[in-house]
XYZ file of C-alpha atoms in Angstrom:
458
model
C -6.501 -28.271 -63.114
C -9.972 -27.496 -62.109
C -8.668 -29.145 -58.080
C -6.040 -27.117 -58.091
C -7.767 -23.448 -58.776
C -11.087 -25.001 -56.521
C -8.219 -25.334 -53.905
C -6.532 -22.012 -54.140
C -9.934 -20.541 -54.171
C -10.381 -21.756 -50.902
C -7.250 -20.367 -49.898
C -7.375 -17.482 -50.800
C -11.051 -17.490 -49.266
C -9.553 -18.552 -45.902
C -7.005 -15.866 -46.140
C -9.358 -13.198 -46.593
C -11.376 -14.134 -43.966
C -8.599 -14.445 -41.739
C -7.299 -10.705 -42.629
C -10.808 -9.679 -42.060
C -10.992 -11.166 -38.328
C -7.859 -9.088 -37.604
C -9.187 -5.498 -39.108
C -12.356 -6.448 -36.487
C -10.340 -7.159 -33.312
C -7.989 -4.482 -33.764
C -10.943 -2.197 -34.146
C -12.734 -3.474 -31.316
C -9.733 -3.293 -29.286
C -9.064 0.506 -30.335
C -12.614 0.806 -29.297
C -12.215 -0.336 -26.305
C -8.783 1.627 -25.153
C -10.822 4.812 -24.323
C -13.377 2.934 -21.981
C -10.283 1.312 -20.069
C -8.531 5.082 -20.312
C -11.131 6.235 -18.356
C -11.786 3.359 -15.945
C -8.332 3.533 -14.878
C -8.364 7.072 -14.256
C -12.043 6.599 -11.966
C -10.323 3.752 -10.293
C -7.666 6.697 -8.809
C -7.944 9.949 -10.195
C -4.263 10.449 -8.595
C -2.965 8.615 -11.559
C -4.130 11.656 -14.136
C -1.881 14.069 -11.635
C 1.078 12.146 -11.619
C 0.939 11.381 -14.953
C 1.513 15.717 -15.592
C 3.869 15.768 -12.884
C 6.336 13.321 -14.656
C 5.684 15.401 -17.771
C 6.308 18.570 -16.225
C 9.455 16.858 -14.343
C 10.876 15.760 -17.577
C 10.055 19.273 -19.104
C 12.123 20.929 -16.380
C 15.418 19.134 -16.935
C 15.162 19.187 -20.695
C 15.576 22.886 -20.311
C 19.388 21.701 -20.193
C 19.781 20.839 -24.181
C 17.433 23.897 -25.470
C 19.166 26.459 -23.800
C 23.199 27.063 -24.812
C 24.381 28.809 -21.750
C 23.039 25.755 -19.713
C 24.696 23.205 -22.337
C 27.576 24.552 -22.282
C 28.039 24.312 -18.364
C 27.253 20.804 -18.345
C 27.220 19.249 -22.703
C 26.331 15.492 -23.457
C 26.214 14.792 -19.419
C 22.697 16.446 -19.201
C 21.017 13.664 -20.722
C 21.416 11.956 -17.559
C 19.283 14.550 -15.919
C 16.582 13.615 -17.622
C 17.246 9.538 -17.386
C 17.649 10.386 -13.859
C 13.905 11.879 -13.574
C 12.639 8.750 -15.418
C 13.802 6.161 -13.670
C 13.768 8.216 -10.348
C 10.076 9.568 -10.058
C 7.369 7.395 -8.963
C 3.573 7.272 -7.877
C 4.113 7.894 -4.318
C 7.055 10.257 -2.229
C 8.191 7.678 -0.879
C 9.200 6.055 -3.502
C 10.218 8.718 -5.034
C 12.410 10.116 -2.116
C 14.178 6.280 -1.568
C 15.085 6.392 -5.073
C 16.257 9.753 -5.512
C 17.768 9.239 -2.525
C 19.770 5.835 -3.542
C 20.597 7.038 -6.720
C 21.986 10.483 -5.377
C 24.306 8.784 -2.788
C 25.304 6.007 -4.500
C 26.239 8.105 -7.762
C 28.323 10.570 -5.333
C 30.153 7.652 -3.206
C 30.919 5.566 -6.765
C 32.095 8.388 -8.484
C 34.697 9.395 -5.704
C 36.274 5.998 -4.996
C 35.767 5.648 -9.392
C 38.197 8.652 -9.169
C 40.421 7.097 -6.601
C 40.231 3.843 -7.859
C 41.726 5.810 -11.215
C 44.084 8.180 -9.532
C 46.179 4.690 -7.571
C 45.763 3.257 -10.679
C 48.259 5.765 -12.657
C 50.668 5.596 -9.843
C 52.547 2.636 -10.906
C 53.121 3.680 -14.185
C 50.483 3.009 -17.385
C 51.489 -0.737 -17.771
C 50.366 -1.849 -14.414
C 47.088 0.526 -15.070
C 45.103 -1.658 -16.981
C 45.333 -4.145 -14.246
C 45.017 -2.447 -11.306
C 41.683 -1.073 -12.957
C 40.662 -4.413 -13.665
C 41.402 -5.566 -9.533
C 39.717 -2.538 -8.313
C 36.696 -3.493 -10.426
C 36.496 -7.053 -9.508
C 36.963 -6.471 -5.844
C 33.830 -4.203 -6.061
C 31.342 -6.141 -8.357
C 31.922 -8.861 -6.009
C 31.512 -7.199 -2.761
C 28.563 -4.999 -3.839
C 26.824 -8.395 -4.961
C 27.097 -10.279 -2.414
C 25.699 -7.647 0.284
C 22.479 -7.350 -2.100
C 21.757 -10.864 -0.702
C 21.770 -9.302 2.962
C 17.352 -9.031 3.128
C 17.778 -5.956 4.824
C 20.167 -4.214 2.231
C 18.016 -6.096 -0.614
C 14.599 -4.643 0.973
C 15.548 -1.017 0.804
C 18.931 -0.190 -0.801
C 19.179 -2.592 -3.807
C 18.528 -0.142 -6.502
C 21.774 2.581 -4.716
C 23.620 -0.929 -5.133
C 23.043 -1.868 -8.676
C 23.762 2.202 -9.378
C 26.795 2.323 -7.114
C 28.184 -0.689 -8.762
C 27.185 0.817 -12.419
C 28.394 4.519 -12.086
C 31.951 2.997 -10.348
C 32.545 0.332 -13.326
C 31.817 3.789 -15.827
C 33.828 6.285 -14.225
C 37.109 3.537 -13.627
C 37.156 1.666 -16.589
C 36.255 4.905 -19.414
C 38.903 6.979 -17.500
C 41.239 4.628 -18.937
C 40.893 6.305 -21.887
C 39.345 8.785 -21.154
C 42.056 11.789 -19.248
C 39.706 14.144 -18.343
C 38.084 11.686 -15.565
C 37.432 14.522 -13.168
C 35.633 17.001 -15.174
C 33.478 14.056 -16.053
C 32.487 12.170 -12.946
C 31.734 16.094 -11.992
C 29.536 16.848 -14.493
C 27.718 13.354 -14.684
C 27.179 13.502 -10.601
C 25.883 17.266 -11.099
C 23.704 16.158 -13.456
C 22.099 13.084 -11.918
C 21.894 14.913 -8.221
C 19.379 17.421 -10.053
C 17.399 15.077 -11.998
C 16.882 13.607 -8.537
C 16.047 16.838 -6.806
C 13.680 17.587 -9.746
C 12.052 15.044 -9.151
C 11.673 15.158 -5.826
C 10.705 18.391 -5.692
C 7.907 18.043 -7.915
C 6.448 14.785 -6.604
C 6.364 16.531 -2.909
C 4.915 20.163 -3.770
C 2.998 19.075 -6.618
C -0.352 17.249 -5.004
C 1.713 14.744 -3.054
C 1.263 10.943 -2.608
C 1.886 9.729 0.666
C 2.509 6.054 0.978
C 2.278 6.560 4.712
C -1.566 7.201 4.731
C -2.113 4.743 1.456
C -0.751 2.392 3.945
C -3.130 3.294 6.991
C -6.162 3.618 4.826
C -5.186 0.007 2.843
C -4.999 -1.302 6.729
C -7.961 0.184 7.698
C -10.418 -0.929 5.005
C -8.949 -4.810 5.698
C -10.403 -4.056 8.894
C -13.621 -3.179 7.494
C -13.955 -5.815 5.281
C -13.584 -8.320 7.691
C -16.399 -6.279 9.748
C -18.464 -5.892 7.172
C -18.319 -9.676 5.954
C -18.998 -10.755 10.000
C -22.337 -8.652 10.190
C -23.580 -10.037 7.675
C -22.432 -14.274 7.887
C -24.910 -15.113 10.549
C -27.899 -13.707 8.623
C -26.709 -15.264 5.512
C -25.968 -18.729 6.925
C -29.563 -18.983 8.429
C -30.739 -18.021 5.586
C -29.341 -20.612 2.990
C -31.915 -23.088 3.419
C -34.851 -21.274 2.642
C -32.924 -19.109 0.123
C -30.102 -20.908 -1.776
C -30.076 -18.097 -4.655
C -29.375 -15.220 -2.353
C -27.354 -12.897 -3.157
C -23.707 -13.341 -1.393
C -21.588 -10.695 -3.499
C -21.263 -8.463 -0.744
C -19.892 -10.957 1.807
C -16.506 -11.480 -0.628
C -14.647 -7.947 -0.003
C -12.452 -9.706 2.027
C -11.058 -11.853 -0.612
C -8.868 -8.601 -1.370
C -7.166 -9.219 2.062
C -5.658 -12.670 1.086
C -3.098 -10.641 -1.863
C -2.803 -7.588 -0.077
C 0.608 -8.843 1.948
C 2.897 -7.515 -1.133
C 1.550 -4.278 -1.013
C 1.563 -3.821 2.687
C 5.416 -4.305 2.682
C 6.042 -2.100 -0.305
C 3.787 0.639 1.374
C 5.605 0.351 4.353
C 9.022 0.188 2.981
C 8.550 3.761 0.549
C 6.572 5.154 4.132
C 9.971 4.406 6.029
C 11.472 7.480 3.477
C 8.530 10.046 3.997
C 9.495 13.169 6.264
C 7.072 13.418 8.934
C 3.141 14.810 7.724
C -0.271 15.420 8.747
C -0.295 13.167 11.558
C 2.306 10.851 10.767
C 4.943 12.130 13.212
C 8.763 11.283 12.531
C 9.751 7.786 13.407
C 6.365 6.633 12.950
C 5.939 2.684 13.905
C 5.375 1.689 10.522
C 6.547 -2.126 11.004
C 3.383 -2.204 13.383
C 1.070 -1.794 10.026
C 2.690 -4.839 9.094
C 1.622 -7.142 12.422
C -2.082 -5.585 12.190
C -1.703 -6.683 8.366
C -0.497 -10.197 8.889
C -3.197 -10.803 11.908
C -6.022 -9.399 9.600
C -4.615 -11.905 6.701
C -4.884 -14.933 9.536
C -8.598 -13.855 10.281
C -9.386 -13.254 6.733
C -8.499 -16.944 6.290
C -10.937 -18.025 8.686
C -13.155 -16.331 7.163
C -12.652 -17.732 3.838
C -12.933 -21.423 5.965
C -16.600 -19.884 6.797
C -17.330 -18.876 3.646
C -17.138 -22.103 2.236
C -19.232 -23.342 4.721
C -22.244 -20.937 2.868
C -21.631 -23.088 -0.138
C -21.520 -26.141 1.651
C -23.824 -28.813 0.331
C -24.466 -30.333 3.979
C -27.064 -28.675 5.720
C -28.451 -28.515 8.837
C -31.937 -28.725 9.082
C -34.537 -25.933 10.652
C -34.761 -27.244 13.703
C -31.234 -27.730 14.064
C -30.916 -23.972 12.745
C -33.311 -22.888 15.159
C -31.413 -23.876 18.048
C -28.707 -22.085 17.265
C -29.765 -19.046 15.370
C -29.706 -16.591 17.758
C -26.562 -17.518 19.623
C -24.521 -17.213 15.869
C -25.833 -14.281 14.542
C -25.398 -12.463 17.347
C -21.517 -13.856 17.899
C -20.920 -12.932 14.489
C -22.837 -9.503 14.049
C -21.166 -8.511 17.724
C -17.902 -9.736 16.695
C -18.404 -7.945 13.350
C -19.239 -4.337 15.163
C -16.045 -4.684 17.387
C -14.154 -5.113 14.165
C -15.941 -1.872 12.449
C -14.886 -0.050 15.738
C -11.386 -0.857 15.516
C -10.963 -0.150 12.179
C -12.743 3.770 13.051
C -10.859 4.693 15.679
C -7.737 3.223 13.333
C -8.819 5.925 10.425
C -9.650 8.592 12.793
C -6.453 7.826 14.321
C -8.328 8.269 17.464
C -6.966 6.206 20.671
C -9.765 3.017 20.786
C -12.036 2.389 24.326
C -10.520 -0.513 26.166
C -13.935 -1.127 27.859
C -15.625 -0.882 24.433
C -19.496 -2.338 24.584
C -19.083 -3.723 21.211
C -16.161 -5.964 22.400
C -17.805 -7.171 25.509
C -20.494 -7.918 23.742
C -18.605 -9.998 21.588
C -17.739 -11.886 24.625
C -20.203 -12.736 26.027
C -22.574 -14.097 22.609
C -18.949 -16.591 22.091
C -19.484 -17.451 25.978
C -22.751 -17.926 25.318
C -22.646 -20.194 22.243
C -19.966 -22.628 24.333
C -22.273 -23.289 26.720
C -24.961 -23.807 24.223
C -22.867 -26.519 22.595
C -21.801 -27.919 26.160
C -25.577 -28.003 26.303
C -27.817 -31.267 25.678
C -29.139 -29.515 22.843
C -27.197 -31.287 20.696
C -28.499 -34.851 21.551
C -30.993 -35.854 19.212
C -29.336 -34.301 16.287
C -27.914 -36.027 13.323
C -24.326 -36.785 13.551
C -23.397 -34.645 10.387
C -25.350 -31.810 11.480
C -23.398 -31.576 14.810
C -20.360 -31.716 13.027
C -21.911 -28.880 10.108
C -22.785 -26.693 13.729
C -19.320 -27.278 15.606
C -17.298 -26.537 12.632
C -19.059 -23.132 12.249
C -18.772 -22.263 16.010
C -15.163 -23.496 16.265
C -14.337 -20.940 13.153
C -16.761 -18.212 14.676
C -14.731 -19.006 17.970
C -11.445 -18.863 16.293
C -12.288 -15.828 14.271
C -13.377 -13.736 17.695
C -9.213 -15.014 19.068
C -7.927 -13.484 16.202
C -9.667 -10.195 16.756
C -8.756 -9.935 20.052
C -4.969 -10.168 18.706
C -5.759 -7.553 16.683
C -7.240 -5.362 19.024
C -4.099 -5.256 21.406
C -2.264 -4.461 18.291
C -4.013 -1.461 17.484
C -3.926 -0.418 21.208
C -0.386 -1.216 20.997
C 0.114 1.508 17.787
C -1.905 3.781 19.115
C 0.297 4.063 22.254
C 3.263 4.101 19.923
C 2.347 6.817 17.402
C 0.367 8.884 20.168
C -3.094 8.477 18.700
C -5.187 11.315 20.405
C -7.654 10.227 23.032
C -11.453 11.243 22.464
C -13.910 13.134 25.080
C -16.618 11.400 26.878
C -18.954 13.170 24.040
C -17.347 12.788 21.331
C -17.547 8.820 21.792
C -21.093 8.764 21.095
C -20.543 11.384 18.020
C -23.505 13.936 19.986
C -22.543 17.169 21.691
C -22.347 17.368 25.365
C -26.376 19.146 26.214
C -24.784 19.913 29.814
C -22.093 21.916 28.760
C -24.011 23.559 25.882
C -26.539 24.550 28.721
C -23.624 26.637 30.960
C -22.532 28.513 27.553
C -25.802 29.435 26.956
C -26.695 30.144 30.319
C -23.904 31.816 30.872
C -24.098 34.050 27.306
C -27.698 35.076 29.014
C -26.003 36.311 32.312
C -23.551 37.964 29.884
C -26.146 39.626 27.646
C -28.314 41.089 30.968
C -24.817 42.652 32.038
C -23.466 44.129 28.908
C -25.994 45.975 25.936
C -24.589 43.640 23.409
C -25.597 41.228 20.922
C -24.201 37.060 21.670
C -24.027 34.556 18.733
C -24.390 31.336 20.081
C -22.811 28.493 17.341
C -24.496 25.130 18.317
């Protein structure tokens, strides 16, 4: 007896302690939800907007059950309106729009074969209606499922599929019992067409979201994180045998690069939808995002090949180091600055040099560091550290091929989406002194003429 109550003692022990684990990670989670509230908003205050404008979105349509003169026009249906404004708005307009859009023309095109599907239906007679219905319906599922397998169709219509397909089996198979088949496809497309303009309309006057320029500023900031990681390899790599603790967090931006394929093709996709803004003109080459995208991801895995060569644990020695120093860092910082310029006058939208100093520079430090390995510097040197060295200048190599790809692809977009070309002074980001001279010489010969006063804005 005494076993048996030590036992449940325990038990019950256990059990407390258990219950008493779960009241302190609940609270510390609770605790924790405003902290990640508020990093989430910091991350992109955008989110905080859109979050209002899907409130105020829903608000708007809503208006449909308080008021009775509105319910009565339109009864039960209007819940769609709202459905249609959550599942419709998104983040972005161009998401938005390709939704609105898909759902809006694929609700109006199913609900008028729905009603002719129902009105060939009755002409046989009502025994023959059931299966006619049930033809009609099969015929359709089918076909509408099988072209969601074509990529294209699956890329950027699958959603007006999978509603065109829904609303049609709705409209046909309830009007079987349902007589009043027209009033109702007419009151459910109604409805649905402005939940879909609601939302529209809010997410594009309401402190829009372009995907077009998410996806030029995503492609641009690849661009400098591969220029920012280049500028600063050769520096690092020289310095890993006198300093193997040194700090290396801000050479792994890239890393973002390697996942960012996904989101590229999304951006580009909702961007396809956007009218024409800013300086995103109509018809922009979008799909040319995607080729600067994938060659960025190619040189970003390079440079993940010479970031493991930071960790490796073969290393050359100093005098090894020393023979080569100058010709990497400069390959790599030079390489690095080309990269940084491409991804500015990307930004800026601004039509890049062809003769750019940066770039032939470049050039010449990867000529110069295949001749030095041509060289009979190498003789002498241990066998591992030649292969350590070559391995790092092959990648190097290989990394200033891929931006050279990358360069005639931005030339190549700029030409396409008529990226504006920049004066002779406005390169170097000074003002022109010679021209600034003739206005103000000029404002003097004006002012010795004329009694009045000149305001000269430098």
């Amino acid at each position: 007896m005494e076993a048996n109550v030590v036992v449940e003692g325990r038990s019950a022990n256990s059990r407390l302690a258990l219950v008493k684990d779960s009241i302190v990670k609940i609270r510390s989670k609770v605790a924790e939800f405003p902290g990640k509230m508020k990093k989430v908003a910091e991350d992109d205050p955008r989110r905080i907007v859109h979050s209002f404008k899907v409130g105020l979105a829903i608000t708007l349509v809503s208006l449909f059950y308080y008021f009775d003169h509105l319910y009565v026009g339109f009864g039960s249906s209007a819940m769609w309106a709202v459905l249609t404004v959550i599942v419709v708005i998104e983040f972005s307009v161009g998401a938005t729009l390709g939704k609105g859009l898909n759902r809006g023309l694929a609700t109006f095109l199913a609900g008028t074969l729905g009603f002719g599907a129902h009105h060939l239906a009755n002409l046989p007679g009502r025994e023959l209606q059931p299966i006619l219905l049930g033809i009609f319906v099969f015929i359709l599922a089918a076909t509408v499922s099988f072209i969601r397998f074509f990529p294209r169709m699956k890329v950027r219509y699958d959603y007006g599929l999978l509603i065109f397909m829904l609303t049609f089996c709705l409209i046909s198979v309830s009007g079987y019992r349902d007589e009043e088949v027209l009033e109702m496809a007419h009151k459910r497309v109604s409805t649905i067409l402005i939940g879909g303009f609601t939302a529209i309309f809010v997410c594009i006057f309401i402190c829009p979201v372009w995907a077009g320029e998410d996806l030029h500023n995503l492609v641009a900031n690849n661009l400098e994180k591969v220029a920012s990681f280049l500028e600063g390899f050769g520096d690092e790599y020289f310095r890993k045998s006198s300093e193997p603790e040194s700090n290396k967090a801000s050479l792994q931006v890239y890393k973002n690069i390697l996942n960012s394929k996904q989101s590229e093709e999304s951006l580009v996709n909702f961007a396809r939808w956007e009218p024409p803004h800013g300086l995103f003109r109509f018809r922009h080459p979008w799909k040319q995002y995607l080729k600067i995208g994938s060659l960025t991801r190619q040189c970003a895995y390079r440079i993940e090949a010479l970031n493991g060569c930071l960790n490796s644990d073969v290393q050359a020695s100093p005098e090894t180091c020393g023979n080569f120093r100058e010709a990497f860092i400069k390959a790599s910082s030079e390489t690095g600055k080309a990269v940084k310029g491409l991804a500015s006058a990307m930004r800026t939208m601004t039509l890049p040099s062809a003769d750019c100093p940066q770039t032939t520079k470049s050039k010449n430090a990867a000529d110069n560091l295949k001749s030095l390995l041509r060289t009979g510097l190498c003789q002498g040197i241990d066998i591992v550290e030649i292969i350590e060295v070559g391995t790092v200048a092959s990648l190097l190599l290989d990394v200033l091929a891929c931006t050279e790809k990358i360069s005639e692809s931005i030339h190549e977009l700029a030409s396409l989406a008529h990226f504006k070309r920049l004066e002779p002074d406005e390169k170097d980001g000074k003002p022109d002194l010679d021209k600034q001279k003739q206005v103000r010489q000029s404002s003097n010969s004006i002012a010795s003429n004329h009694h009045h006063h000149i305001i000269i804005i430098e």
